[in-house]
Amino acid sequence: MHFLHLHKVEIGIFILALLARLFYFGLSLEVNNGNVINTVAAADGYFTVSQNLIDGHGLSSDAGPPYTPYSFRPPLFHFFIAGTYAFFGNYWGVIFLQIVLASLLPVLGMRLAGYFIENRRVLIALGVFLALEPSFVLYSVFLYSEIFFIFWLFVATEALFAYLRNGRSGYLVFSGFLLGLATLTRPTTEYLPIIIGAMLLWNHRGNFSRKILTDVGMYAAVFLLTIAPWVYRNYIVFGVAGISPQAGVNLYTQVLPTVYSIERGTTFQEEYNALTAAGVHGPNEADITEGRKYMKIAVPLLLAHPKGFTLSILNDGWSFFVLDGTFNFLRHIQIRPEEMIGKPSLVALFSDPAAVGVYILRNLNSPVVFSILLARAVWVSLTLLFLLGVWRYRKSRGMSLHATAAFLIILYFAATSLLAGFGLSSRYRLPVNVFIVAFAFYEIAAIAPRLLQKVRRLHA
């Protein structure tokens, strides 16, 4: 009872998150006529690969023999699905366990932000926001790797933050292991240990000691040992010592079609279809041997189109922070606007701002379009507040090591999103929503009292 009383807010936020996800899952199940497989199966191939594991065909995405070994994405989430299925005997258990994990993330996020923000109201508001944020809810109810990945990332960051607070080497070593598990779920964090290690060494630049060098060295070694079995497997099976071909494949099949569509006035899908028709393997089809090959082809082609490449980078940099995910949230339960703009927001705004204005005015009376526009306005506002919050935090308190780490992790994920082209969605920002919103709410907490005072004076 003492535990429940002490953590009643956190338990309440967990229950709120759980109910929101169960309700949305129920809606998803309803539009899929009660078919749980159609409800949970998703486009990234996790369902197919895990089904082959369940059926005894190994780590493969083939629908039939010879079941070629799979190497496009790391294996941990596939094993999670297959292992959970084996335990429960059905996909109901798999998705329910994922929903429970997803419901824990708002509470874990509050704990992470609490390392550098002491305002309890800000932390509670953050927890409620993460419990109800549409993209977080959306990716909880089908088998993408986001939730499983973010769980490992959060606990790895928790261990890192504990190390920054008390200096105990074991926490940093454990963080390296957990970050390795995150990387074996999604390769996005493959280079994050370099950023973290560099930050730790920079922080001790005027006072290097054997301890900090040993700690960073152990952190790197444990991370590498954790991912080593998968790297070794790929070397034995494919002759390539790597985690995933996604960087090269995405440059060639996501960024290049984006650049071409910008410069030629075509659609992304037309350019993508032209590449795949020529025999290029896109996501879910490529294997690890094609990553470096595609990168060597893509880089010169991208550099030969500086205008389109620059606009692609600007669009992704903008979209990373402001994409709200509301369209995908509604589409998953078969609610769609009757009319679409047809282009990413920044590209549409630059190429035909008048058409964007006319579209908005024409569709303001549509509840769906209005919801999407409102959600976009919220994230534009949160982005501005985030930047102001970081500036205020640094000016008033100096950037603590925890806040610096949070900010660097945001920048790291923003940089990795530049490989998505027009394929970028709000899912790319999900791992760092906690830090972006924490700084934004910190700014709101700072300016709200003054705004309330002005309002009271006006009404006095």
PDB file of C-alpha atoms in Angstrom, residues 206-392:
ATOM      1  CA  GLY A 206      40.790  18.962 -18.431  1.00  0.00           C
ATOM      2  CA  ASN A 207      41.116  16.091 -15.994  1.00  0.00           C
ATOM      3  CA  PHE A 208      41.588  12.774 -17.751  1.00  0.00           C
ATOM      4  CA  SER A 209      41.891   9.869 -15.378  1.00  0.00           C
ATOM      5  CA  ARG A 210      42.397   6.154 -15.697  1.00  0.00           C
ATOM      6  CA  LYS A 211      38.835   5.642 -14.441  1.00  0.00           C
ATOM      7  CA  ILE A 212      37.079   7.632 -17.167  1.00  0.00           C
ATOM      8  CA  LEU A 213      39.204   6.032 -19.894  1.00  0.00           C
ATOM      9  CA  THR A 214      38.471   2.584 -18.458  1.00  0.00           C
ATOM     10  CA  ASP A 215      34.762   3.345 -18.113  1.00  0.00           C
ATOM     11  CA  VAL A 216      34.421   4.545 -21.712  1.00  0.00           C
ATOM     12  CA  GLY A 217      36.515   1.651 -22.968  1.00  0.00           C
ATOM     13  CA  MET A 218      34.352  -0.876 -21.119  1.00  0.00           C
ATOM     14  CA  TYR A 219      31.194   0.849 -22.358  1.00  0.00           C
ATOM     15  CA  ALA A 220      32.362   0.497 -25.969  1.00  0.00           C
ATOM     16  CA  ALA A 221      33.601  -3.067 -25.472  1.00  0.00           C
ATOM     17  CA  VAL A 222      30.339  -4.291 -23.920  1.00  0.00           C
ATOM     18  CA  PHE A 223      28.296  -2.627 -26.663  1.00  0.00           C
ATOM     19  CA  LEU A 224      30.426  -4.278 -29.355  1.00  0.00           C
ATOM     20  CA  LEU A 225      30.303  -7.662 -27.628  1.00  0.00           C
ATOM     21  CA  THR A 226      26.504  -7.424 -27.441  1.00  0.00           C
ATOM     22  CA  ILE A 227      26.071  -6.868 -31.174  1.00  0.00           C
ATOM     23  CA  ALA A 228      28.963  -9.181 -32.124  1.00  0.00           C
ATOM     24  CA  PRO A 229      26.930 -12.424 -32.555  1.00  0.00           C
ATOM     25  CA  TRP A 230      24.696 -10.801 -35.200  1.00  0.00           C
ATOM     26  CA  VAL A 231      27.667  -9.188 -36.955  1.00  0.00           C
ATOM     27  CA  TYR A 232      29.521 -12.517 -36.930  1.00  0.00           C
ATOM     28  CA  ARG A 233      26.455 -14.349 -38.274  1.00  0.00           C
ATOM     29  CA  ASN A 234      26.216 -11.913 -41.177  1.00  0.00           C
ATOM     30  CA  TYR A 235      29.924 -12.347 -41.899  1.00  0.00           C
ATOM     31  CA  ILE A 236      29.623 -16.143 -41.937  1.00  0.00           C
ATOM     32  CA  VAL A 237      26.408 -16.219 -43.991  1.00  0.00           C
ATOM     33  CA  PHE A 238      26.919 -13.218 -46.311  1.00  0.00           C
ATOM     34  CA  GLY A 239      30.610 -12.318 -46.047  1.00  0.00           C
ATOM     35  CA  VAL A 240      29.756  -8.875 -44.637  1.00  0.00           C
ATOM     36  CA  ALA A 241      30.555  -7.932 -41.034  1.00  0.00           C
ATOM     37  CA  GLY A 242      27.708  -5.512 -40.442  1.00  0.00           C
ATOM     38  CA  ILE A 243      24.399  -4.950 -38.697  1.00  0.00           C
ATOM     39  CA  SER A 244      22.133  -3.866 -41.555  1.00  0.00           C
ATOM     40  CA  PRO A 245      22.263  -2.502 -45.124  1.00  0.00           C
ATOM     41  CA  GLN A 246      19.642   0.153 -44.300  1.00  0.00           C
ATOM     42  CA  ALA A 247      21.895   3.219 -44.637  1.00  0.00           C
ATOM     43  CA  GLY A 248      22.942   2.431 -48.207  1.00  0.00           C
ATOM     44  CA  VAL A 249      19.550   1.055 -49.232  1.00  0.00           C
ATOM     45  CA  ASN A 250      17.724   4.103 -47.865  1.00  0.00           C
ATOM     46  CA  LEU A 251      20.058   6.515 -49.638  1.00  0.00           C
ATOM     47  CA  TYR A 252      19.426   4.759 -52.935  1.00  0.00           C
ATOM     48  CA  THR A 253      15.749   3.847 -52.648  1.00  0.00           C
ATOM     49  CA  GLN A 254      14.365   6.595 -50.375  1.00  0.00           C
ATOM     50  CA  VAL A 255      16.515   9.732 -50.633  1.00  0.00           C
ATOM     51  CA  LEU A 256      17.379   9.448 -54.350  1.00  0.00           C
ATOM     52  CA  PRO A 257      13.729   9.076 -55.498  1.00  0.00           C
ATOM     53  CA  THR A 258      12.897  12.001 -53.218  1.00  0.00           C
ATOM     54  CA  VAL A 259      15.541  14.176 -54.864  1.00  0.00           C
ATOM     55  CA  TYR A 260      14.475  13.136 -58.363  1.00  0.00           C
ATOM     56  CA  SER A 261      10.797  13.804 -57.611  1.00  0.00           C
ATOM     57  CA  ILE A 262      11.628  17.295 -56.327  1.00  0.00           C
ATOM     58  CA  GLU A 263      13.722  18.235 -59.364  1.00  0.00           C
ATOM     59  CA  ARG A 264      11.570  16.544 -62.027  1.00  0.00           C
ATOM     60  CA  GLY A 265       8.152  17.440 -60.655  1.00  0.00           C
ATOM     61  CA  THR A 266       7.172  13.771 -60.447  1.00  0.00           C
ATOM     62  CA  THR A 267       5.932  11.777 -57.470  1.00  0.00           C
ATOM     63  CA  PHE A 268       8.109   9.792 -55.111  1.00  0.00           C
ATOM     64  CA  GLN A 269       6.249   6.616 -56.044  1.00  0.00           C
ATOM     65  CA  GLU A 270       6.965   7.083 -59.750  1.00  0.00           C
ATOM     66  CA  GLU A 271      10.689   7.485 -59.111  1.00  0.00           C
ATOM     67  CA  TYR A 272      10.760   4.604 -56.650  1.00  0.00           C
ATOM     68  CA  ASN A 273       8.937   2.329 -59.106  1.00  0.00           C
ATOM     69  CA  ALA A 274      11.438   3.237 -61.827  1.00  0.00           C
ATOM     70  CA  LEU A 275      14.335   2.159 -59.597  1.00  0.00           C
ATOM     71  CA  THR A 276      12.735  -1.121 -58.531  1.00  0.00           C
ATOM     72  CA  ALA A 277      11.722  -1.865 -62.131  1.00  0.00           C
ATOM     73  CA  ALA A 278      15.426  -1.619 -63.002  1.00  0.00           C
ATOM     74  CA  GLY A 279      16.171  -4.358 -60.471  1.00  0.00           C
ATOM     75  CA  VAL A 280      17.067  -2.298 -57.416  1.00  0.00           C
ATOM     76  CA  HIS A 281      16.005  -3.937 -54.155  1.00  0.00           C
ATOM     77  CA  GLY A 282      14.108  -1.688 -51.771  1.00  0.00           C
ATOM     78  CA  PRO A 283      13.534  -2.007 -48.018  1.00  0.00           C
ATOM     79  CA  ASN A 284      12.558  -5.526 -46.884  1.00  0.00           C
ATOM     80  CA  GLU A 285      13.973  -6.994 -50.109  1.00  0.00           C
ATOM     81  CA  ALA A 286      17.671  -6.038 -49.966  1.00  0.00           C
ATOM     82  CA  ASP A 287      20.223  -8.094 -48.076  1.00  0.00           C
ATOM     83  CA  ILE A 288      23.298  -6.932 -46.226  1.00  0.00           C
ATOM     84  CA  THR A 289      25.604  -7.383 -49.219  1.00  0.00           C
ATOM     85  CA  GLU A 290      23.850  -4.543 -51.048  1.00  0.00           C
ATOM     86  CA  GLY A 291      24.270  -1.787 -48.470  1.00  0.00           C
ATOM     87  CA  ARG A 292      27.767  -0.598 -49.402  1.00  0.00           C
ATOM     88  CA  LYS A 293      27.146  -1.140 -53.113  1.00  0.00           C
ATOM     89  CA  TYR A 294      24.023   1.030 -53.078  1.00  0.00           C
ATOM     90  CA  MET A 295      25.771   3.713 -51.035  1.00  0.00           C
ATOM     91  CA  LYS A 296      28.607   3.951 -53.574  1.00  0.00           C
ATOM     92  CA  ILE A 297      26.058   4.412 -56.352  1.00  0.00           C
ATOM     93  CA  ALA A 298      23.776   6.804 -54.476  1.00  0.00           C
ATOM     94  CA  VAL A 299      26.270   9.307 -53.064  1.00  0.00           C
ATOM     95  CA  PRO A 300      27.634  10.593 -56.429  1.00  0.00           C
ATOM     96  CA  LEU A 301      24.093  10.770 -57.853  1.00  0.00           C
ATOM     97  CA  LEU A 302      22.879  12.767 -54.873  1.00  0.00           C
ATOM     98  CA  LEU A 303      25.830  15.150 -55.046  1.00  0.00           C
ATOM     99  CA  ALA A 304      25.066  15.676 -58.738  1.00  0.00           C
ATOM    100  CA  HIS A 305      21.658  17.094 -57.754  1.00  0.00           C
ATOM    101  CA  PRO A 306      22.531  19.672 -55.068  1.00  0.00           C
ATOM    102  CA  LYS A 307      19.244  21.576 -55.273  1.00  0.00           C
ATOM    103  CA  GLY A 308      16.987  18.558 -54.805  1.00  0.00           C
ATOM    104  CA  PHE A 309      19.328  17.053 -52.206  1.00  0.00           C
ATOM    105  CA  THR A 310      19.358  20.278 -50.183  1.00  0.00           C
ATOM    106  CA  LEU A 311      15.558  20.548 -50.316  1.00  0.00           C
ATOM    107  CA  SER A 312      15.268  16.911 -49.248  1.00  0.00           C
ATOM    108  CA  ILE A 313      17.511  17.548 -46.234  1.00  0.00           C
ATOM    109  CA  LEU A 314      15.609  20.734 -45.318  1.00  0.00           C
ATOM    110  CA  ASN A 315      12.269  18.950 -45.647  1.00  0.00           C
ATOM    111  CA  ASP A 316      13.405  16.041 -43.467  1.00  0.00           C
ATOM    112  CA  GLY A 317      14.977  18.348 -40.879  1.00  0.00           C
ATOM    113  CA  TRP A 318      11.740  20.332 -40.639  1.00  0.00           C
ATOM    114  CA  SER A 319       9.480  17.281 -40.802  1.00  0.00           C
ATOM    115  CA  PHE A 320      11.380  15.403 -38.097  1.00  0.00           C
ATOM    116  CA  PHE A 321      10.248  17.962 -35.528  1.00  0.00           C
ATOM    117  CA  VAL A 322       6.794  18.935 -36.789  1.00  0.00           C
ATOM    118  CA  LEU A 323       5.224  15.767 -38.240  1.00  0.00           C
ATOM    119  CA  ASP A 324       2.334  14.884 -35.958  1.00  0.00           C
ATOM    120  CA  GLY A 325       1.310  11.425 -37.177  1.00  0.00           C
ATOM    121  CA  THR A 326      -2.410  12.232 -36.963  1.00  0.00           C
ATOM    122  CA  PHE A 327      -3.083  11.210 -40.573  1.00  0.00           C
ATOM    123  CA  ASN A 328      -1.594   7.728 -39.983  1.00  0.00           C
ATOM    124  CA  PHE A 329      -3.363   7.489 -36.611  1.00  0.00           C
ATOM    125  CA  LEU A 330      -6.736   8.097 -38.276  1.00  0.00           C
ATOM    126  CA  ARG A 331      -5.965   6.094 -41.420  1.00  0.00           C
ATOM    127  CA  HIS A 332      -5.248   2.993 -39.340  1.00  0.00           C
ATOM    128  CA  ILE A 333      -8.867   3.012 -38.189  1.00  0.00           C
ATOM    129  CA  GLN A 334     -10.028   3.874 -41.729  1.00  0.00           C
ATOM    130  CA  ILE A 335     -10.717   7.567 -41.223  1.00  0.00           C
ATOM    131  CA  ARG A 336      -9.312   9.622 -44.098  1.00  0.00           C
ATOM    132  CA  PRO A 337      -9.678  13.172 -45.438  1.00  0.00           C
ATOM    133  CA  GLU A 338     -11.603  13.397 -48.692  1.00  0.00           C
ATOM    134  CA  GLU A 339      -8.890  15.547 -50.289  1.00  0.00           C
ATOM    135  CA  MET A 340      -5.093  15.423 -49.956  1.00  0.00           C
ATOM    136  CA  ILE A 341      -2.396  18.028 -50.666  1.00  0.00           C
ATOM    137  CA  GLY A 342      -0.325  15.307 -52.309  1.00  0.00           C
ATOM    138  CA  LYS A 343       3.126  16.559 -51.250  1.00  0.00           C
ATOM    139  CA  PRO A 344       5.139  16.853 -48.013  1.00  0.00           C
ATOM    140  CA  SER A 345       4.290  20.096 -46.233  1.00  0.00           C
ATOM    141  CA  LEU A 346       7.564  21.982 -46.730  1.00  0.00           C
ATOM    142  CA  VAL A 347       7.872  21.017 -50.404  1.00  0.00           C
ATOM    143  CA  ALA A 348       4.229  21.949 -51.052  1.00  0.00           C
ATOM    144  CA  LEU A 349       4.684  25.247 -49.216  1.00  0.00           C
ATOM    145  CA  PHE A 350       7.714  26.218 -51.302  1.00  0.00           C
ATOM    146  CA  SER A 351       6.492  24.882 -54.642  1.00  0.00           C
ATOM    147  CA  ASP A 352       2.893  26.144 -54.512  1.00  0.00           C
ATOM    148  CA  PRO A 353       2.068  28.141 -51.353  1.00  0.00           C
ATOM    149  CA  ALA A 354      -1.169  29.491 -52.864  1.00  0.00           C
ATOM    150  CA  ALA A 355      -2.484  25.963 -53.432  1.00  0.00           C
ATOM    151  CA  VAL A 356      -1.683  25.078 -49.811  1.00  0.00           C
ATOM    152  CA  GLY A 357      -3.602  28.129 -48.595  1.00  0.00           C
ATOM    153  CA  VAL A 358      -6.580  27.324 -50.791  1.00  0.00           C
ATOM    154  CA  TYR A 359      -6.547  23.694 -49.610  1.00  0.00           C
ATOM    155  CA  ILE A 360      -6.599  24.767 -45.952  1.00  0.00           C
ATOM    156  CA  LEU A 361      -9.439  27.251 -46.465  1.00  0.00           C
ATOM    157  CA  ARG A 362     -11.449  24.747 -48.501  1.00  0.00           C
ATOM    158  CA  ASN A 363     -11.118  21.975 -45.899  1.00  0.00           C
ATOM    159  CA  LEU A 364     -11.389  23.847 -42.611  1.00  0.00           C
ATOM    160  CA  ASN A 365     -14.941  22.548 -42.191  1.00  0.00           C
ATOM    161  CA  SER A 366     -13.722  18.943 -42.418  1.00  0.00           C
ATOM    162  CA  PRO A 367     -13.252  17.509 -38.886  1.00  0.00           C
ATOM    163  CA  VAL A 368     -10.515  15.164 -40.149  1.00  0.00           C
ATOM    164  CA  VAL A 369      -8.504  17.859 -41.922  1.00  0.00           C
ATOM    165  CA  PHE A 370      -9.045  20.268 -39.039  1.00  0.00           C
ATOM    166  CA  SER A 371      -7.712  17.638 -36.594  1.00  0.00           C
ATOM    167  CA  ILE A 372      -4.628  17.096 -38.758  1.00  0.00           C
ATOM    168  CA  LEU A 373      -3.989  20.846 -39.103  1.00  0.00           C
ATOM    169  CA  LEU A 374      -4.496  21.370 -35.363  1.00  0.00           C
ATOM    170  CA  ALA A 375      -2.083  18.542 -34.500  1.00  0.00           C
ATOM    171  CA  ARG A 376       0.485  19.987 -36.917  1.00  0.00           C
ATOM    172  CA  ALA A 377       0.099  23.415 -35.291  1.00  0.00           C
ATOM    173  CA  VAL A 378       0.644  21.807 -31.884  1.00  0.00           C
ATOM    174  CA  TRP A 379       3.903  20.196 -32.989  1.00  0.00           C
ATOM    175  CA  VAL A 380       5.130  23.371 -34.674  1.00  0.00           C
ATOM    176  CA  SER A 381       4.448  25.152 -31.375  1.00  0.00           C
ATOM    177  CA  LEU A 382       6.161  22.399 -29.371  1.00  0.00           C
ATOM    178  CA  THR A 383       9.210  22.642 -31.623  1.00  0.00           C
ATOM    179  CA  LEU A 384       9.469  26.385 -31.050  1.00  0.00           C
ATOM    180  CA  LEU A 385       8.946  25.920 -27.311  1.00  0.00           C
ATOM    181  CA  PHE A 386      11.584  23.168 -27.282  1.00  0.00           C
ATOM    182  CA  LEU A 387      14.175  25.509 -28.797  1.00  0.00           C
ATOM    183  CA  LEU A 388      13.248  28.281 -26.393  1.00  0.00           C
ATOM    184  CA  GLY A 389      13.305  25.815 -23.511  1.00  0.00           C
ATOM    185  CA  VAL A 390      16.817  24.632 -24.342  1.00  0.00           C
ATOM    186  CA  TRP A 391      17.975  28.261 -24.592  1.00  0.00           C
ATOM    187  CA  ARG A 392      16.317  29.168 -21.281  1.00  0.00           C
TER     188      ARG A 392
END
